[in-house]
PDB file of C-alpha atoms and ligand atoms in Angstrom:
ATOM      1  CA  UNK H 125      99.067 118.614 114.017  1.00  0.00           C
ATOM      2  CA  UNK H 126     101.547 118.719 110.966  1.00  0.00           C
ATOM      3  CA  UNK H 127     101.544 115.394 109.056  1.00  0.00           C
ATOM      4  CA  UNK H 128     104.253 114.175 107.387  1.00  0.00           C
ATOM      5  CA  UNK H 129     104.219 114.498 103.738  1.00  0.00           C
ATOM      6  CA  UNK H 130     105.337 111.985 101.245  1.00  0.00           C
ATOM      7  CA  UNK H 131     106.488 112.917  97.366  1.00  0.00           C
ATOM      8  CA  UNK H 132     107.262 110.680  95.192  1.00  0.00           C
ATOM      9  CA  UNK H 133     107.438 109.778  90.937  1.00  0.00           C
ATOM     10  CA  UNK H 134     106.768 106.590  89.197  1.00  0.00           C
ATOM     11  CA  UNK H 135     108.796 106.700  86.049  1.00  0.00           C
ATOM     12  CA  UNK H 136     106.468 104.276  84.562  1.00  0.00           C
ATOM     13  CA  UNK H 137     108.645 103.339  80.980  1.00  0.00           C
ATOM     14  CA  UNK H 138     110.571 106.129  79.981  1.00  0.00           C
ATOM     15  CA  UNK H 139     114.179 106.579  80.978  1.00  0.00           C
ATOM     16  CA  UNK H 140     116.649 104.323  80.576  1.00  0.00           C
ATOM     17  CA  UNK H 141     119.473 103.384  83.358  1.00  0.00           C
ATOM     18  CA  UNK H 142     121.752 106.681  82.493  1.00  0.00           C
ATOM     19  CA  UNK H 143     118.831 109.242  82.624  1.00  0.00           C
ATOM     20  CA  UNK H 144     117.389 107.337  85.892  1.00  0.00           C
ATOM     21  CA  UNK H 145     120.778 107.732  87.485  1.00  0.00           C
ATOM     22  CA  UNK H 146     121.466 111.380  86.388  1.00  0.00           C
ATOM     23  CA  UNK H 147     118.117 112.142  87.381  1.00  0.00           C
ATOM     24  CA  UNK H 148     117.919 110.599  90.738  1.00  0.00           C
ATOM     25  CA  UNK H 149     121.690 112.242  91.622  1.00  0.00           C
ATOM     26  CA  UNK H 150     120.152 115.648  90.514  1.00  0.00           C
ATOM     27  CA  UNK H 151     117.090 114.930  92.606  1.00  0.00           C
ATOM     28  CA  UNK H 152     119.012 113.908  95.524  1.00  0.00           C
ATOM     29  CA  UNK H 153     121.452 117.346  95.120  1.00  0.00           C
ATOM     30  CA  UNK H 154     118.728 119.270  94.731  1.00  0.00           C
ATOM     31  CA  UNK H 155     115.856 118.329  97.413  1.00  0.00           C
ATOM     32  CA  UNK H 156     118.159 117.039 100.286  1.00  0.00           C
ATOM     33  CA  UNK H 157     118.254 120.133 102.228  1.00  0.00           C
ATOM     34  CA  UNK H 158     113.841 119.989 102.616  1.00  0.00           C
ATOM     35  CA  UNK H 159     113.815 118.458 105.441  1.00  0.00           C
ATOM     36  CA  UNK H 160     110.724 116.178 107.221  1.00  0.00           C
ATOM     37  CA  UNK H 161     109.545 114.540 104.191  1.00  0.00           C
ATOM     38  CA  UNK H 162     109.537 111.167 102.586  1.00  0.00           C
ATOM     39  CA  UNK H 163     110.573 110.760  98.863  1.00  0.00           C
ATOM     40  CA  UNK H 164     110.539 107.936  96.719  1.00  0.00           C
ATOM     41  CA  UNK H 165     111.745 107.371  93.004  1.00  0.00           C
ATOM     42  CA  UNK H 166     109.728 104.043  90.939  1.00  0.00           C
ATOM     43  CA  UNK H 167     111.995 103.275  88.205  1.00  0.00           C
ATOM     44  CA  UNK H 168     111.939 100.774  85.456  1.00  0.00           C
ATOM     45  CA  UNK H 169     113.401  97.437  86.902  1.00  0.00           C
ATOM     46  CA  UNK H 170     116.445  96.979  84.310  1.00  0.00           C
ATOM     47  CA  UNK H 171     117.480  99.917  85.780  1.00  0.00           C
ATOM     48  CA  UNK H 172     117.145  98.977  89.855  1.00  0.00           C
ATOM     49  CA  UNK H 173     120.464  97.817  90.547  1.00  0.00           C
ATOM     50  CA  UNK H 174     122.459 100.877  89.343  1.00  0.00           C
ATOM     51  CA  UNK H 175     119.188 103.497  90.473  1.00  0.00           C
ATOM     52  CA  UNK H 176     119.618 101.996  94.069  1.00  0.00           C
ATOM     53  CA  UNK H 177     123.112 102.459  94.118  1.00  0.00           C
ATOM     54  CA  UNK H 178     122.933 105.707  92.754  1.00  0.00           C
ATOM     55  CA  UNK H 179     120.876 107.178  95.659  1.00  0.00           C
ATOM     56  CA  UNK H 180     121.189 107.588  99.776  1.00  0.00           C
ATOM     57  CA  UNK H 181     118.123 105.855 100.610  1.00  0.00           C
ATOM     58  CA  UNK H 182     117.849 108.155 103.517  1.00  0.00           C
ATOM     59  CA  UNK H 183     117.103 110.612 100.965  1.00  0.00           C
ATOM     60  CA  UNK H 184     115.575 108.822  98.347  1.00  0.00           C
ATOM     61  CA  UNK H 185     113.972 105.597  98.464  1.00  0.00           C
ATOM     62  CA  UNK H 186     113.661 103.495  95.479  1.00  0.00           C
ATOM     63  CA  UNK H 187     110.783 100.722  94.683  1.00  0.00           C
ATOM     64  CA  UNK H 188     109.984  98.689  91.737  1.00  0.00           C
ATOM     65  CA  UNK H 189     106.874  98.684  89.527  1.00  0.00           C
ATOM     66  CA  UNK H 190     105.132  95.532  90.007  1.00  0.00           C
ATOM     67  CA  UNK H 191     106.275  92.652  91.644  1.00  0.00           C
ATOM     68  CA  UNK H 192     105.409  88.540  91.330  1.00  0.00           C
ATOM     69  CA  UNK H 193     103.283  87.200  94.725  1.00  0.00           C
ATOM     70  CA  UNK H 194     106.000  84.087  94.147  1.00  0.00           C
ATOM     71  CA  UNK H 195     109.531  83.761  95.461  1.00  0.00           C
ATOM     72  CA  UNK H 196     110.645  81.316  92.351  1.00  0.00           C
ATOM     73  CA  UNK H 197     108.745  79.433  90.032  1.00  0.00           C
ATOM     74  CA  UNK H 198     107.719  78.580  86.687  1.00  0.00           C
ATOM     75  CA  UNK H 199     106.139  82.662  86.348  1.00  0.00           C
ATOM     76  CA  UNK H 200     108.202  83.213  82.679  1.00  0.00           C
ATOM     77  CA  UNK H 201     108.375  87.605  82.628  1.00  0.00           C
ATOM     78  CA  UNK H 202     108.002  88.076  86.107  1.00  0.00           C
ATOM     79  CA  UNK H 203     110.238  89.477  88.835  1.00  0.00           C
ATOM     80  CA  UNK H 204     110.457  87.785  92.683  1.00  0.00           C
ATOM     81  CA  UNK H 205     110.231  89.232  95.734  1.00  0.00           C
ATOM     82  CA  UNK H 206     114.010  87.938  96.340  1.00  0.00           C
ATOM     83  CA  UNK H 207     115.571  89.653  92.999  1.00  0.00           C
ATOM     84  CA  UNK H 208     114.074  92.543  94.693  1.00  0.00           C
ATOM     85  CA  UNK H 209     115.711  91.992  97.548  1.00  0.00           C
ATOM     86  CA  UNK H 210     119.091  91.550  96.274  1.00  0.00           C
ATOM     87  CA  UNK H 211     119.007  94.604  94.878  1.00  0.00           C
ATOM     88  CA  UNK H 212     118.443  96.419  98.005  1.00  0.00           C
ATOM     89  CA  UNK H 213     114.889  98.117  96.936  1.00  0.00           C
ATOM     90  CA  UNK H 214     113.288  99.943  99.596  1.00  0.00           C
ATOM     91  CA  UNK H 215     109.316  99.491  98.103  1.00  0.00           C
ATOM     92  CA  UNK H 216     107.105  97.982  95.505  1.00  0.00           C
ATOM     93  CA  UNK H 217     104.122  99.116  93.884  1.00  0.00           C
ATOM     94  CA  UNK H 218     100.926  97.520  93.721  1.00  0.00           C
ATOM     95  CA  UNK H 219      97.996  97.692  91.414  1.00  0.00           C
ATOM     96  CA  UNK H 220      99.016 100.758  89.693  1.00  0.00           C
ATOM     97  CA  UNK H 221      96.118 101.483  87.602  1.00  0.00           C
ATOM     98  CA  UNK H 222      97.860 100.771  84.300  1.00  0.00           C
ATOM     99  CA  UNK H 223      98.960  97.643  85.504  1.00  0.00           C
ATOM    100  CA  UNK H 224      95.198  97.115  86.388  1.00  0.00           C
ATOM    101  CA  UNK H 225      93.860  98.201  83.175  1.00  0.00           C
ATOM    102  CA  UNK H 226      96.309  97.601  80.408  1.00  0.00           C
ATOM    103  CA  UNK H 227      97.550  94.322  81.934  1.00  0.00           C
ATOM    104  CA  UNK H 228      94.405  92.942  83.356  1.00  0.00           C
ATOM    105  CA  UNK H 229      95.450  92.641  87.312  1.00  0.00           C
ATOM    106  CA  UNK H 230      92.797  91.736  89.368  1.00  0.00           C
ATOM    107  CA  UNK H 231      92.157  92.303  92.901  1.00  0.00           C
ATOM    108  CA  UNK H 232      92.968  89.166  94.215  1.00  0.00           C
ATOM    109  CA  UNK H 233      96.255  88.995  92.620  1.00  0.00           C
ATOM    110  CA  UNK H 234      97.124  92.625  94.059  1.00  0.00           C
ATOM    111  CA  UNK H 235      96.168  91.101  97.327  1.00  0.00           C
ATOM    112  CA  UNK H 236      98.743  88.468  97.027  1.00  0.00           C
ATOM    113  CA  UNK H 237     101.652  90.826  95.978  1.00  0.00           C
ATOM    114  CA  UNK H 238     100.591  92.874  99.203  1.00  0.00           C
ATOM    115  CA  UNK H 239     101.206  90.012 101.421  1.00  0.00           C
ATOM    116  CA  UNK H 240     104.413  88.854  99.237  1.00  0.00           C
ATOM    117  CA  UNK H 241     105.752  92.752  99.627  1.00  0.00           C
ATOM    118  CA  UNK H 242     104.817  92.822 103.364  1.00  0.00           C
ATOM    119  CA  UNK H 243     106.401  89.103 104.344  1.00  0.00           C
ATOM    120  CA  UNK H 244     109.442  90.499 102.493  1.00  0.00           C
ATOM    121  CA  UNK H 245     110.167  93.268 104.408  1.00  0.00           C
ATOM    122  CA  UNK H 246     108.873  96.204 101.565  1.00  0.00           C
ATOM    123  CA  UNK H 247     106.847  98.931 101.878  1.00  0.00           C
ATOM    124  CA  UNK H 248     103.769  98.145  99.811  1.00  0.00           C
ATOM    125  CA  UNK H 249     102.503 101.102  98.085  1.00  0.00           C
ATOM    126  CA  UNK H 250      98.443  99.734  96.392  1.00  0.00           C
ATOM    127  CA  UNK H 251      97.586 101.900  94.058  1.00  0.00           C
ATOM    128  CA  UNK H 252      93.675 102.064  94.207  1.00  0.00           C
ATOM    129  CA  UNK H 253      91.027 104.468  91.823  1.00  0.00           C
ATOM    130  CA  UNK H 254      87.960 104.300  89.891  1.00  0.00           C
ATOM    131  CA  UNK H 255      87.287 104.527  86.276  1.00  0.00           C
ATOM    132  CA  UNK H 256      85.262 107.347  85.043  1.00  0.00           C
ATOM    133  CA  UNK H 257      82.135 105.226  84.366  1.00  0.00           C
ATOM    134  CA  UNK H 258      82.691 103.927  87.754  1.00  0.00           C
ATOM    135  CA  UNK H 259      82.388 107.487  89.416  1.00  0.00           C
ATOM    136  CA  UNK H 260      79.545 108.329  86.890  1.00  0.00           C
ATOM    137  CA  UNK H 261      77.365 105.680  88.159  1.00  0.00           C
ATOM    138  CA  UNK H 262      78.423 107.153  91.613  1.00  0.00           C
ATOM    139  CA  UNK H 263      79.580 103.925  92.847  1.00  0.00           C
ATOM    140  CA  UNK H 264      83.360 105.055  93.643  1.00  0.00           C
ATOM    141  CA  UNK H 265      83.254 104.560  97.347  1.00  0.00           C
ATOM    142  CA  UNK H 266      82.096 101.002  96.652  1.00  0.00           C
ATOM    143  CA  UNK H 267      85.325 100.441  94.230  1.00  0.00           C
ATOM    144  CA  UNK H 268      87.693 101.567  96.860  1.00  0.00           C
ATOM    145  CA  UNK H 269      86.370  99.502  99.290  1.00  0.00           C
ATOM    146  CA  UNK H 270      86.226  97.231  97.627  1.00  0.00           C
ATOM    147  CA  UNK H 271      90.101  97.535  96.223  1.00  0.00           C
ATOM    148  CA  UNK H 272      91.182  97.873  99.713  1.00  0.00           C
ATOM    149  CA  UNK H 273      89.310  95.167 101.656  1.00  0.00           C
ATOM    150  CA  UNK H 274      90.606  92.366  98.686  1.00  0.00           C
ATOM    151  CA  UNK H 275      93.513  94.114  98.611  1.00  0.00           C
ATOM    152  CA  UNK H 276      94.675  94.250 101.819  1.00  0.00           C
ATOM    153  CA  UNK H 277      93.030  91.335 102.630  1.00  0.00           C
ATOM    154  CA  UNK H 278      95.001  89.379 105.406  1.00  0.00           C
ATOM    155  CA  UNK H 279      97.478  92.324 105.877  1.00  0.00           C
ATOM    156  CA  UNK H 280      98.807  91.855 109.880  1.00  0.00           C
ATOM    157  CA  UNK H 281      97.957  95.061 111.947  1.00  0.00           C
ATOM    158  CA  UNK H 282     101.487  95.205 112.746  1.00  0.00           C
ATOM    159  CA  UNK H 283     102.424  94.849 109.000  1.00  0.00           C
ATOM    160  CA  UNK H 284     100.940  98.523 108.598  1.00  0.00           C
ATOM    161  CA  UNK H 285     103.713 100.217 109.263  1.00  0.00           C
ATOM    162  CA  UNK H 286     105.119  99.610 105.665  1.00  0.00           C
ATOM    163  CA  UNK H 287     101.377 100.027 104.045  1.00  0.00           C
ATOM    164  CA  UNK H 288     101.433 102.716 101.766  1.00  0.00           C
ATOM    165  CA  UNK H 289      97.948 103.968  99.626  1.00  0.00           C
ATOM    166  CA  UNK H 290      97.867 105.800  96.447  1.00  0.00           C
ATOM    167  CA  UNK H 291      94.657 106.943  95.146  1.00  0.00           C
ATOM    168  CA  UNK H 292      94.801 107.478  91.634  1.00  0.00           C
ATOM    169  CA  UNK H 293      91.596 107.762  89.886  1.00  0.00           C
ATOM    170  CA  UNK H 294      91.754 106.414  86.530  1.00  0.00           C
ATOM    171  CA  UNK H 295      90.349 109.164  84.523  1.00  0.00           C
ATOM    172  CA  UNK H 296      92.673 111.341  85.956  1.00  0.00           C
ATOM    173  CA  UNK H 297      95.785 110.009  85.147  1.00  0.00           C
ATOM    174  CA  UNK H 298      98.005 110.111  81.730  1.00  0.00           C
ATOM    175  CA  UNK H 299      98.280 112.350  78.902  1.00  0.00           C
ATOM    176  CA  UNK H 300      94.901 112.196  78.666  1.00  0.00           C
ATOM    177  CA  UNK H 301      93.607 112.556  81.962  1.00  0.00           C
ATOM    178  CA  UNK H 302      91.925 115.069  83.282  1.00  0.00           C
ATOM    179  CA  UNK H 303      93.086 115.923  86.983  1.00  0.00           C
ATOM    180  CA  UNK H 304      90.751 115.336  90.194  1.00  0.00           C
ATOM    181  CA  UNK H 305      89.829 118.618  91.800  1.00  0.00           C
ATOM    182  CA  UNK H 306      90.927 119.209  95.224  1.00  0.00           C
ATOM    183  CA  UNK H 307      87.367 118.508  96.772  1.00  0.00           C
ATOM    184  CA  UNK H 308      86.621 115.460  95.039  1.00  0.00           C
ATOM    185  CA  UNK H 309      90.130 113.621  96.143  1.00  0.00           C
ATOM    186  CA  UNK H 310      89.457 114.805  99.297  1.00  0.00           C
ATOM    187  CA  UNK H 311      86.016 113.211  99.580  1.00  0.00           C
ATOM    188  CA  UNK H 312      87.716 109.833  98.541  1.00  0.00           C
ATOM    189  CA  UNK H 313      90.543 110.016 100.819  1.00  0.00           C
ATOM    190  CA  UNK H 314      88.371 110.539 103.750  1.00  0.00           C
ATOM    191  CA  UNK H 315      86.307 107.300 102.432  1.00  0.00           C
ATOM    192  CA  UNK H 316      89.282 105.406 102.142  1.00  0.00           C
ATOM    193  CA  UNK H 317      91.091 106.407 105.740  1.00  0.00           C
ATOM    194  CA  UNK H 318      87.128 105.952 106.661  1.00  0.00           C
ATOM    195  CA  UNK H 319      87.989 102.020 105.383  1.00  0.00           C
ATOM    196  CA  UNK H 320      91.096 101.802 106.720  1.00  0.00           C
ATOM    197  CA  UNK H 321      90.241 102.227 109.817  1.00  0.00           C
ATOM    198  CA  UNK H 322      87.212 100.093 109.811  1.00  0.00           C
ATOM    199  CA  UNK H 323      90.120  97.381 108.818  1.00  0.00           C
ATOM    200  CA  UNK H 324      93.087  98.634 111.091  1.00  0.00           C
ATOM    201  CA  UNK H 325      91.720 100.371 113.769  1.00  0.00           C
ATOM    202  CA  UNK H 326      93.726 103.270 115.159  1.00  0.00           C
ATOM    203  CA  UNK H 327      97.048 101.567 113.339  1.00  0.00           C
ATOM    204  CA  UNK H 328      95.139 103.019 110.337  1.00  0.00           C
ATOM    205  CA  UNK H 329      95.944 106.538 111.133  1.00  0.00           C
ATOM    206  CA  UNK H 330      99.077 106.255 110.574  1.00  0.00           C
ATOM    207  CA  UNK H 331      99.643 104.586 106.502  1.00  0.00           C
ATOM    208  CA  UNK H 332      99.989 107.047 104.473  1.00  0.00           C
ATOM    209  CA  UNK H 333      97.069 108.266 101.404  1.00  0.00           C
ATOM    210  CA  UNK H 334      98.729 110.005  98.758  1.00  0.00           C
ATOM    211  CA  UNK H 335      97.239 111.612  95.947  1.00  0.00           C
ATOM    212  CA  UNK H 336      98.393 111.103  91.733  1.00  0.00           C
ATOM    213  CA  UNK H 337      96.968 111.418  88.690  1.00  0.00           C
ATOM    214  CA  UNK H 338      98.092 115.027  86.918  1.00  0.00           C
ATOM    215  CA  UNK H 339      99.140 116.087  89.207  1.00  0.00           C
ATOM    216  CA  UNK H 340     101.242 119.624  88.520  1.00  0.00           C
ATOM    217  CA  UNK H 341     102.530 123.184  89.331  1.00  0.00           C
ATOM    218  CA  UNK H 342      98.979 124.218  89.230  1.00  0.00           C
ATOM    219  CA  UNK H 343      97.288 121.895  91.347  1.00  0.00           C
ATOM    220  CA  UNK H 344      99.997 120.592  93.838  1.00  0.00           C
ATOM    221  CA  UNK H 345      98.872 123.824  96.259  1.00  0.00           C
ATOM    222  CA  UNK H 346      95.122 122.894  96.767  1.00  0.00           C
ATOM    223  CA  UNK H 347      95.821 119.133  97.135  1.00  0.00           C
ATOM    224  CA  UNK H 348      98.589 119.015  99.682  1.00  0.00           C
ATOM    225  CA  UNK H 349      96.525 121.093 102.068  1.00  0.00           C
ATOM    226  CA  UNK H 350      93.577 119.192 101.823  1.00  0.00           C
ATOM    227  CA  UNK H 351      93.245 117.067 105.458  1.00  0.00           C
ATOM    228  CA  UNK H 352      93.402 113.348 104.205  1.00  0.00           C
ATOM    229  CA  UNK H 353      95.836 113.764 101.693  1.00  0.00           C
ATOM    230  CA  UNK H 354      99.597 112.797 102.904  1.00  0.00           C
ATOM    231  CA  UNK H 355     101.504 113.303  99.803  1.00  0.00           C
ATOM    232  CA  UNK H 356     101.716 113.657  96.119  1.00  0.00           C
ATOM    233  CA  UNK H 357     102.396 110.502  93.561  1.00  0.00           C
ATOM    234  CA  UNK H 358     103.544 112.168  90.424  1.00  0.00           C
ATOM    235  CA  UNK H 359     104.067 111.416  86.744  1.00  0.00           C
ATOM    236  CA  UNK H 360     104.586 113.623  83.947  1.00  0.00           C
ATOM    237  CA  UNK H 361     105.409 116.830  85.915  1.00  0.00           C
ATOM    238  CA  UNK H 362     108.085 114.858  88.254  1.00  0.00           C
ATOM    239  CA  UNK H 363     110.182 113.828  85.062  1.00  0.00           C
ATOM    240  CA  UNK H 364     112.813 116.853  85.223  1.00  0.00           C
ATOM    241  CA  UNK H 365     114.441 116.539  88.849  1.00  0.00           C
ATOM    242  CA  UNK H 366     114.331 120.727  88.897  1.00  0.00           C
ATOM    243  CA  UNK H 367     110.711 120.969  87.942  1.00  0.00           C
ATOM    244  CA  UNK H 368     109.734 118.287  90.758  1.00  0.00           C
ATOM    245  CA  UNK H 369     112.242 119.644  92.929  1.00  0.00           C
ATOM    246  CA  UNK H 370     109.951 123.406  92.560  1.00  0.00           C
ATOM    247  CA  UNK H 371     106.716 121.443  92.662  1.00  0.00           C
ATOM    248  CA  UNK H 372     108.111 120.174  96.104  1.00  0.00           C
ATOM    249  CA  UNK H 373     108.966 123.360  97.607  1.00  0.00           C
ATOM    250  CA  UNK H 374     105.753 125.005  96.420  1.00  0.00           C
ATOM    251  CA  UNK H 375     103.079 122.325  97.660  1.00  0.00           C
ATOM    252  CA  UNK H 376     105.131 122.625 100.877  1.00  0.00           C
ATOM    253  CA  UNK H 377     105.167 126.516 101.118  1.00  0.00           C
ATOM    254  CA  UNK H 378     101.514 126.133 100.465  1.00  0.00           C
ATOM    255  CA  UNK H 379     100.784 123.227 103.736  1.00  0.00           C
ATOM    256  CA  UNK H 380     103.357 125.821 105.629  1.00  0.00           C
ATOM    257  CA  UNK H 381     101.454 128.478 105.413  1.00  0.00           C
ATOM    258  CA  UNK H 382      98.027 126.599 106.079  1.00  0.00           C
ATOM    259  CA  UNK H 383      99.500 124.190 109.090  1.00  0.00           C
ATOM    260  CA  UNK H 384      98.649 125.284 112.602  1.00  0.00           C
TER     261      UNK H 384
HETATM  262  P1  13P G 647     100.589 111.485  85.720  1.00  0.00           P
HETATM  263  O1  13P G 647     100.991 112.431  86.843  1.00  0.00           O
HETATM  264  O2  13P G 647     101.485 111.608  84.530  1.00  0.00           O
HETATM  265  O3  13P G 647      99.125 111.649  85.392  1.00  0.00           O
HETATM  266  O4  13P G 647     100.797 109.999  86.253  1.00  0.00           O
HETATM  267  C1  13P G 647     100.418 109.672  87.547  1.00  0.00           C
HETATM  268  C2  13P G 647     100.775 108.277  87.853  1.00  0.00           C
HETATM  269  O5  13P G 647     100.389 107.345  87.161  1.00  0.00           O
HETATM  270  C3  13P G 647     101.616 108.022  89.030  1.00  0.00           C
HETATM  271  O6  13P G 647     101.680 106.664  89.297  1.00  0.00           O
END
């Protein structure tokens, strides 16, 4: 059966409100007619308010970054679940790996957000990977289970419905990452839906796995037609709406063609 595919960009801290709005209104000119598929723009948060406007969020949905587990409170820097609200934001990421890595974020602490996201109405998108001495010690199954089961730890069954996963191996990801192959993120994806299910039973089937870390015009093919994988989270090659826009329309020429 066809699954339904999921694209999507986190624009990590780059463009500024104008470019974010010019480039979403592109984006949205220029993908609306592909129908079936979910897409999802992850600007910077001074630029939320006017990116959420800027967009039908039929066609585009917007999330934030990162998000604080607390409604209010003395959390100096951090961003609640109800300024979130206000501005009308569709989903939040989780545990993206440079929030994990850069900024220290813990398991536990993504497993709060989670809930916070959930109880709030988002979709959560967690962001899960391995670093590269992680997978050379061959111990990346156990770090993705273990990511997911502290996690989503608590996460209602009936809550799944808004549970997004991105699997973004660490090594892979940035300037100076080197991307998965196809094989290997299909191996993890089938470990993780292999957890998810263990943890959601048949609801599991149905939250999305998406794939990021480099990925580009060159590998988008061989990764969207891979069996686990529901979609592509993409950086650097998502940046010009036109480029993402082709990357689109070729990863889904590609699944076309190999879809019964
Ligand atoms: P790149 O595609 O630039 O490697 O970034 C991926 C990413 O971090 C998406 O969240």
């Amino acid at each position: 059966m066809a699954k339904k595919l999921y694209f999507g960009s986190n624009l990590k801290m780059y463009k500024n409100t104008a470019a974010t709005v010019s480039y979403l209104q592109d984006l949205e000119e220029k993908t609306k007619d592909i129908p079936k598929i979910t897409r999802f723009i992850i600007p910077s948060f001074t630029t939320l308010e006017r990116a959420s406007a800027a967009v039908d969020h039929q066609n585009i949905m917007i999330g934030a970054q990162n998000m604080c587990y607390a409604d209010e409170g003395q959390f100096t820097g951090e961003i609640s679940p109800l300024m979130l609200k206000e501005l009308g934001i569709d989903l939040v990421m989780i545990g993206h790996s440079e929030r994990r890595h850069v900024f220290g974020e813990k398991d536990a602490e993504e497993n709060r957000k989670v809930l916070a996201a959930l109880s709030h109405g988002f979709t959560a998108l967690l962001c899960i990977g391995e670093t590269a001495d992680e997978k050379n010690y061959g111990i990346s199954t156990e770090i993705l289970r273990q990511q997911l089961k502290i996690g989503l730890f608590g996460v209602r069954p009936e809550d799944t419905d808004r549970l997004w996963i991105a699997y973004e191996p660490v090594w892979s990801i940035g300037v100076n990452g080197t991307p998965a192959s196809a094989d290997y993120a299909e191996e993890m994806h089938f470990e993780i839906k292999k957890c998810l299910a263990e943890l959601f039973g048949e609801r599991a089937e149905r939250i999305p796995v998406l794939y990021g870390g480099s990925v580009n015009p060159g590998n988008a093919e061989e990764l969207i037609v891979q069996k686990d994988i529901d979609g592509l989270f993409v950086g650097r090659a998502a940046w010009d709406a036109a480029k993402f826009d082709a990357l689109i329309r070729q990863a889904l020429k590609a699944y076309a063609s190999g879809a019964e």
